[in-house]
Coordinates of N, CA and C in Angstrom, one line a residue:
G557 N 16.3 4.0 21.9 CA 16.1 3.7 20.5 C 15.4 4.8 19.7
T558 N 15.0 5.9 20.4 CA 14.3 7.0 19.7 C 14.9 8.3 20.1
N559 N 14.4 9.4 19.6 CA 14.8 10.7 20.0 C 13.9 11.3 21.1
V560 N 13.2 10.4 21.8 CA 12.3 10.8 23.0 C 13.2 10.7 24.2
S561 N 13.0 11.7 25.1 CA 13.7 11.7 26.4 C 13.1 10.7 27.3
E562 N 13.9 9.8 27.9 CA 13.3 8.8 28.9 C 13.7 9.3 30.3
G563 N 13.9 10.6 30.4 CA 14.1 11.2 31.7 C 15.6 11.2 32.2
R564 N 16.5 10.7 31.4 CA 17.9 10.8 31.8 C 18.2 12.3 31.9
G565 N 19.0 12.7 32.8 CA 19.3 14.1 33.0 C 18.3 14.8 33.9
T566 N 17.4 14.0 34.5 CA 16.5 14.5 35.5 C 16.6 13.7 36.8
T567 N 15.9 14.0 37.8 CA 15.9 13.3 39.1 C 15.0 12.0 39.0
R568 N 14.3 11.8 37.9 CA 13.4 10.7 37.7 C 13.6 10.0 36.4
P569 N 14.8 9.5 36.2 CA 15.0 8.8 34.9 C 14.1 7.6 34.8
F570 N 13.6 7.3 33.6 CA 12.7 6.2 33.2 C 11.3 6.4 33.8
E571 N 11.1 7.3 34.7 CA 9.8 7.6 35.2 C 9.2 8.7 34.4
L572 N 10.0 9.7 34.0 CA 9.6 10.8 33.1 C 9.9 10.4 31.6
N573 N 9.0 10.7 30.8 CA 9.2 10.5 29.3 C 8.6 11.7 28.6
G574 N 9.3 12.3 27.7 CA 8.8 13.4 27.0 C 9.6 13.9 25.8
A575 N 9.1 14.9 25.1 CA 9.8 15.4 24.0 C 9.3 16.9 23.8
P576 N 10.1 17.7 23.1 CA 9.7 19.1 22.9 C 8.4 19.3 22.1
W577 N 8.0 18.3 21.3 CA 6.8 18.5 20.5 C 5.5 18.0 21.2
V578 N 5.6 17.6 22.4 CA 4.4 17.0 23.1 C 3.7 18.0 24.0
R579 N 2.4 18.0 23.9 CA 1.6 18.7 24.9 C 1.2 17.8 26.0
D580 N 1.7 18.0 27.2 CA 1.6 17.1 28.3 C 0.1 16.7 28.6
E581 N -0.8 17.6 28.8 CA -2.1 17.3 29.2 C -2.8 16.3 28.2
R582 N -2.8 16.7 26.9 CA -3.5 15.9 25.9 C -2.8 14.6 25.8
F583 N -1.5 14.5 25.8 CA -0.8 13.3 25.7 C -1.1 12.3 26.8
A584 N -1.1 12.8 28.1 CA -1.5 11.9 29.2 C -2.9 11.4 29.1
E585 N -3.8 12.3 28.7 CA -5.2 12.0 28.6 C -5.4 10.8 27.6
A586 N -4.7 10.9 26.5 CA -4.8 9.9 25.4 C -4.2 8.6 25.9
L587 N -3.1 8.6 26.6 CA -2.5 7.4 27.2 C -3.5 6.7 28.2
N588 N -4.0 7.5 29.1 CA -4.9 7.0 30.1 C -6.2 6.4 29.5
A589 N -6.6 7.0 28.4 CA -7.8 6.5 27.8 C -7.6 5.1 27.2
R590 N -6.4 4.6 27.1 CA -6.1 3.3 26.6 C -6.3 2.2 27.7
R591 N -6.4 2.7 28.9 CA -6.7 1.9 30.1 C -5.7 0.7 30.3
V592 N -4.5 1.1 30.3 CA -3.4 0.1 30.6 C -3.5 -0.3 32.1
P593 N -3.6 -1.6 32.4 CA -3.7 -2.0 33.8 C -2.4 -1.6 34.6
G594 N -2.7 -1.2 35.8 CA -1.6 -1.0 36.8 C -0.8 0.2 36.6
V595 N -1.2 1.2 35.8 CA -0.4 2.4 35.6 C -1.4 3.6 35.4
H596 N -0.8 4.7 35.8 CA -1.5 6.0 35.5 C -0.4 6.9 34.9
F597 N -0.7 7.6 33.9 CA 0.2 8.5 33.2 C -0.2 9.9 33.6
R598 N 0.7 10.6 34.4 CA 0.5 11.9 34.9 C 1.1 12.9 33.9
P599 N 0.4 14.0 33.5 CA 1.0 14.9 32.6 C 2.1 15.7 33.3
T600 N 3.2 15.9 32.6 CA 4.3 16.6 33.2 C 5.1 17.4 32.2
I601 N 5.8 18.4 32.7 CA 6.8 19.2 31.9 C 8.1 19.1 32.6
F602 N 9.2 18.8 31.9 CA 10.5 18.7 32.5 C 11.6 19.2 31.6
E603 N 12.7 19.5 32.1 CA 13.9 19.9 31.4 C 15.1 19.1 31.8
P604 N 15.5 18.2 30.9 CA 16.7 17.4 31.2 C 18.0 18.3 31.3
T605 N 18.9 18.0 32.3 CA 20.1 18.8 32.4 C 21.2 18.3 31.4
F606 N 21.0 17.0 31.0 CA 21.9 16.4 30.0 C 21.2 15.3 29.3
H607 N 21.8 14.7 28.3 CA 21.3 13.7 27.5 C 20.3 14.3 26.5
K608 N 19.4 13.5 26.0 CA 18.4 13.9 25.0 C 17.7 15.2 25.4
H609 N 17.6 16.2 24.5 CA 16.9 17.4 24.8 C 17.4 18.2 26.0
A610 N 18.7 18.1 26.2 CA 19.3 18.8 27.4 C 18.9 20.3 27.3
K611 N 18.5 20.9 28.4 CA 18.2 22.3 28.5 C 17.0 22.7 27.6
T612 N 16.2 21.8 27.3 CA 15.0 22.0 26.4 C 13.8 21.5 27.1
T613 N 12.7 22.3 27.2 CA 11.5 21.9 27.8 C 10.8 20.8 27.1
C614 N 10.5 19.7 27.8 CA 9.8 18.6 27.2 C 8.5 18.4 27.9
G615 N 7.4 18.2 27.1 CA 6.1 17.8 27.6 C 6.0 16.3 27.5
G616 N 5.3 15.7 28.4 CA 5.2 14.3 28.4 C 4.4 13.8 29.6
V617 N 4.9 12.6 30.1 CA 4.2 12.0 31.3 C 5.2 11.5 32.3
Q618 N 4.7 11.4 33.5 CA 5.4 10.7 34.6 C 4.6 9.4 34.7
I619 N 5.3 8.3 34.7 CA 4.7 7.0 34.8 C 4.5 6.6 36.3
H620 N 3.3 6.4 36.7 CA 3.0 6.0 38.1 C 2.5 4.5 38.0
V621 N 3.3 3.6 38.4 CA 2.8 2.2 38.5 C 2.0 2.0 39.7
T622 N 0.7 1.7 39.5 CA -0.2 1.5 40.6 C -0.4 0.1 41.1
D623 N 0.0 -0.9 40.2 CA -0.1 -2.3 40.6 C 1.0 -3.0 39.7
R624 N 2.1 -3.3 40.3 CA 3.2 -3.9 39.6 C 2.9 -5.3 39.1
R625 N 1.9 -6.0 39.7 CA 1.6 -7.3 39.3 C 0.8 -7.3 38.0
T626 N 0.1 -6.3 37.7 CA -0.8 -6.2 36.5 C -0.2 -5.3 35.4
F627 N 0.8 -4.5 35.8 CA 1.4 -3.6 34.9 C 2.2 -4.3 33.7
P628 N 1.8 -4.2 32.5 CA 2.5 -4.8 31.4 C 3.6 -3.8 30.9
A629 N 4.8 -3.9 31.5 CA 5.9 -2.9 31.3 C 6.3 -2.8 29.8
V630 N 6.5 -3.9 29.2 CA 7.0 -3.9 27.8 C 5.9 -3.4 26.9
M631 N 4.7 -3.8 27.1 CA 3.6 -3.2 26.3 C 3.5 -1.7 26.5
A632 N 3.7 -1.3 27.7 CA 3.6 0.2 28.0 C 4.7 0.9 27.3
G633 N 5.9 0.4 27.2 CA 7.0 1.0 26.4 C 6.6 1.1 25.0
V634 N 6.0 0.1 24.4 CA 5.6 0.2 23.0 C 4.5 1.2 22.8
L635 N 3.5 1.2 23.8 CA 2.5 2.2 23.7 C 3.0 3.6 23.8
L636 N 4.0 3.9 24.6 CA 4.6 5.2 24.7 C 5.3 5.5 23.3
T637 N 6.0 4.6 22.7 CA 6.6 4.8 21.4 C 5.5 5.2 20.4
E638 N 4.4 4.4 20.4 CA 3.3 4.7 19.5 C 2.8 6.1 19.7
A639 N 2.6 6.5 20.9 CA 2.0 7.8 21.2 C 2.9 8.9 20.8
F640 N 4.2 8.8 21.1 CA 5.2 9.8 20.7 C 5.2 10.0 19.2
R641 N 5.2 8.9 18.5 CA 5.2 8.9 17.0 C 3.9 9.6 16.5
E642 N 2.8 9.3 17.1 CA 1.5 9.9 16.7 C 1.4 11.4 17.1
A643 N 2.1 11.8 18.2 CA 2.1 13.2 18.6 C 2.6 14.2 17.5
D644 N 3.7 13.7 16.8 CA 4.2 14.5 15.7 C 5.1 13.6 14.9
P645 N 4.6 12.9 13.9 CA 5.3 12.0 13.1 C 6.6 12.6 12.4
A646 N 6.5 13.9 12.1 CA 7.7 14.6 11.5 C 8.8 14.8 12.5
A647 N 8.5 15.0 13.8 CA 9.5 15.2 14.8 C 10.1 13.9 15.4
F648 N 9.3 12.9 15.4 CA 9.7 11.6 16.0 C 10.8 11.0 15.1
E649 N 11.8 10.4 15.7 CA 12.8 9.7 14.9 C 13.3 8.5 15.6
W650 N 13.6 7.4 14.9 CA 14.3 6.3 15.4 C 15.8 6.7 15.5
R651 N 16.4 6.3 16.6 CA 17.8 6.6 16.8 C 18.6 5.8 15.7
Q652 N 19.6 6.4 15.1 CA 20.4 5.7 14.1 C 21.6 5.0 14.7
P653 N 22.2 4.0 14.1 CA 23.4 3.4 14.6 C 24.5 4.4 14.5
P654 N 25.6 4.2 15.2 CA 25.9 3.0 16.0 C 25.3 3.1 17.4
Y655 N 25.2 1.9 18.0 CA 24.6 1.8 19.3 C 25.4 0.7 20.0
E656 N 26.1 1.1 21.1 CA 27.0 0.2 21.8 C 28.0 -0.4 20.9
Y657 N 27.9 -1.7 20.6 CA 28.8 -2.5 19.8 C 28.3 -2.7 18.4
E658 N 27.1 -2.3 18.1 CA 26.4 -2.6 16.8 C 26.4 -1.4 15.9
Y659 N 26.8 -1.6 14.6 CA 27.0 -0.5 13.7 C 26.0 -0.5 12.5
T660 N 25.1 -1.5 12.5 CA 24.2 -1.5 11.3 C 22.7 -1.6 11.8
L661 N 22.4 -2.3 12.8 CA 21.0 -2.4 13.2 C 20.6 -1.1 14.0
L662 N 19.3 -0.8 13.8 CA 18.7 0.3 14.6 C 18.7 0.0 16.1
P663 N 19.1 1.0 16.9 CA 19.0 0.7 18.3 C 17.7 0.2 18.9
F664 N 16.6 0.7 18.3 CA 15.3 0.3 18.8 C 15.1 -1.2 18.5
D665 N 15.6 -1.7 17.4 CA 15.5 -3.1 17.0 C 16.3 -3.9 17.9
I666 N 17.5 -3.4 18.3 CA 18.4 -4.2 19.2 C 17.7 -4.3 20.6
L667 N 17.1 -3.2 21.1 CA 16.5 -3.2 22.4 C 15.2 -4.1 22.4
C668 N 14.5 -4.2 21.3 CA 13.4 -5.1 21.2 C 13.8 -6.6 20.9
G669 N 15.0 -6.7 20.4 CA 15.4 -8.1 20.0 C 14.9 -8.5 18.6
T670 N 14.3 -7.6 17.9 CA 13.7 -7.8 16.6 C 13.3 -6.5 15.9
S671 N 13.2 -6.5 14.6 CA 12.7 -5.4 13.9 C 11.2 -5.4 13.8
A672 N 10.6 -6.5 14.2 CA 9.1 -6.7 14.0 C 8.3 -5.6 14.7
T673 N 8.7 -5.2 15.9 CA 7.9 -4.3 16.7 C 7.9 -2.9 16.0
R674 N 9.1 -2.5 15.6 CA 9.2 -1.2 14.9 C 8.4 -1.2 13.6
E675 N 8.6 -2.3 12.8 CA 7.8 -2.5 11.5 C 6.3 -2.4 11.7
Q676 N 5.9 -3.1 12.8 CA 4.4 -3.0 13.1 C 4.0 -1.6 13.4
L677 N 4.8 -0.9 14.3 CA 4.4 0.5 14.6 C 4.4 1.4 13.3
E678 N 5.4 1.2 12.5 CA 5.5 2.0 11.2 C 4.3 1.7 10.3
A679 N 3.7 0.4 10.4 CA 2.6 0.0 9.6 C 1.3 0.5 10.2
G680 N 1.3 1.1 11.4 CA 0.1 1.6 12.0 C -0.6 0.6 12.9
V681 N 0.0 -0.5 13.2 CA -0.6 -1.5 14.1 C -0.6 -1.0 15.5
R682 N -1.7 -1.1 16.1 CA -1.9 -0.6 17.5 C -1.2 -1.5 18.5
T683 N -0.7 -0.9 19.6 CA 0.0 -1.6 20.6 C -0.6 -2.8 21.1
E684 N -1.9 -2.8 21.3 CA -2.7 -3.9 21.9 C -2.6 -5.1 20.9
E685 N -2.6 -4.8 19.6 CA -2.5 -5.9 18.6 C -1.1 -6.4 18.6
I686 N -0.1 -5.5 18.7 CA 1.3 -6.0 18.7 C 1.5 -6.9 19.9
A687 N 1.0 -6.5 21.1 CA 1.2 -7.3 22.3 C 0.5 -8.7 22.1
R688 N -0.7 -8.7 21.5 CA -1.3 -10.0 21.2 C -0.4 -10.9 20.3
S689 N 0.3 -10.3 19.4 CA 1.2 -11.1 18.5 C 2.3 -11.8 19.3
W690 N 2.6 -11.3 20.5 CA 3.6 -12.0 21.3 C 3.1 -13.2 22.1
E691 N 1.8 -13.3 22.2 CA 1.3 -14.4 23.1 C 1.8 -15.8 22.8
P692 N 1.9 -16.3 21.6 CA 2.4 -17.6 21.4 C 3.8 -17.8 21.9
S693 N 4.7 -16.8 21.6 CA 6.1 -16.9 22.1 C 6.2 -16.8 23.6
V694 N 5.4 -16.0 24.2 CA 5.4 -15.9 25.6 C 4.9 -17.2 26.3
A695 N 3.8 -17.8 25.7 CA 3.3 -19.1 26.2 C 4.4 -20.1 26.1
A696 N 5.1 -20.2 25.0 CA 6.2 -21.2 24.8 C 7.3 -21.0 25.8
F697 N 7.6 -19.7 26.1 CA 8.7 -19.4 27.0 C 8.3 -19.8 28.4
M698 N 7.0 -19.5 28.8 CA 6.5 -19.9 30.1 C 6.6 -21.4 30.4
T699 N 6.3 -22.2 29.3 CA 6.3 -23.6 29.4 C 7.8 -24.1 29.6
L700 N 8.7 -23.5 28.8 CA 10.1 -23.9 28.9 C 10.7 -23.5 30.2
R701 N 10.3 -22.4 30.8 CA 11.0 -21.9 32.0 C 10.5 -22.7 33.2
K702 N 9.4 -23.4 33.2 CA 8.9 -24.1 34.3 C 9.9 -25.1 34.9
R703 N 10.6 -25.8 34.0 CA 11.5 -26.8 34.5 C 12.8 -26.2 35.2
Y704 N 13.0 -24.9 35.0 CA 14.1 -24.3 35.6 C 13.8 -23.5 36.9
L705 N 12.5 -23.5 37.3 CA 12.1 -22.8 38.5 C 12.4 -23.8 39.7
L706 N 13.2 -23.3 40.6 CA 13.6 -24.2 41.7 C 12.7 -24.0 42.9
Y707 N 12.0 -22.9 43.1 CA 11.3 -22.6 44.3 C 9.9 -22.2 44.0

């Protein structure tokens, strides 16, 4: 949903994330300072062979999940988006439609299921606060799903 490389075109898709405008060391240091449970962001430089930024050097991070039970994957994705936007707001872009079958909605909004996350990021809301805004919906879902758990 953005112009950031998610590592497609490398041997580590979705584990590597980066963009030409990012300085890997400083970027990883800032992410690790946020103390996201169950993950360590290792600075890295990579060059995708295809897809976004093909044959262009990208600075970024390699995501090392250290505890999958505590790792908040969705929140980490939003945090990465926030960090890439902050690294260079003029270079960062939301991918424009079309995306798959949809010709009007922004791909990021489709992937999130709502425009709210993007709008919060654009308004400068920090990822931790965005994640807290999900808590009532997550609690309602967890209650609803209980009756469908068989084992």
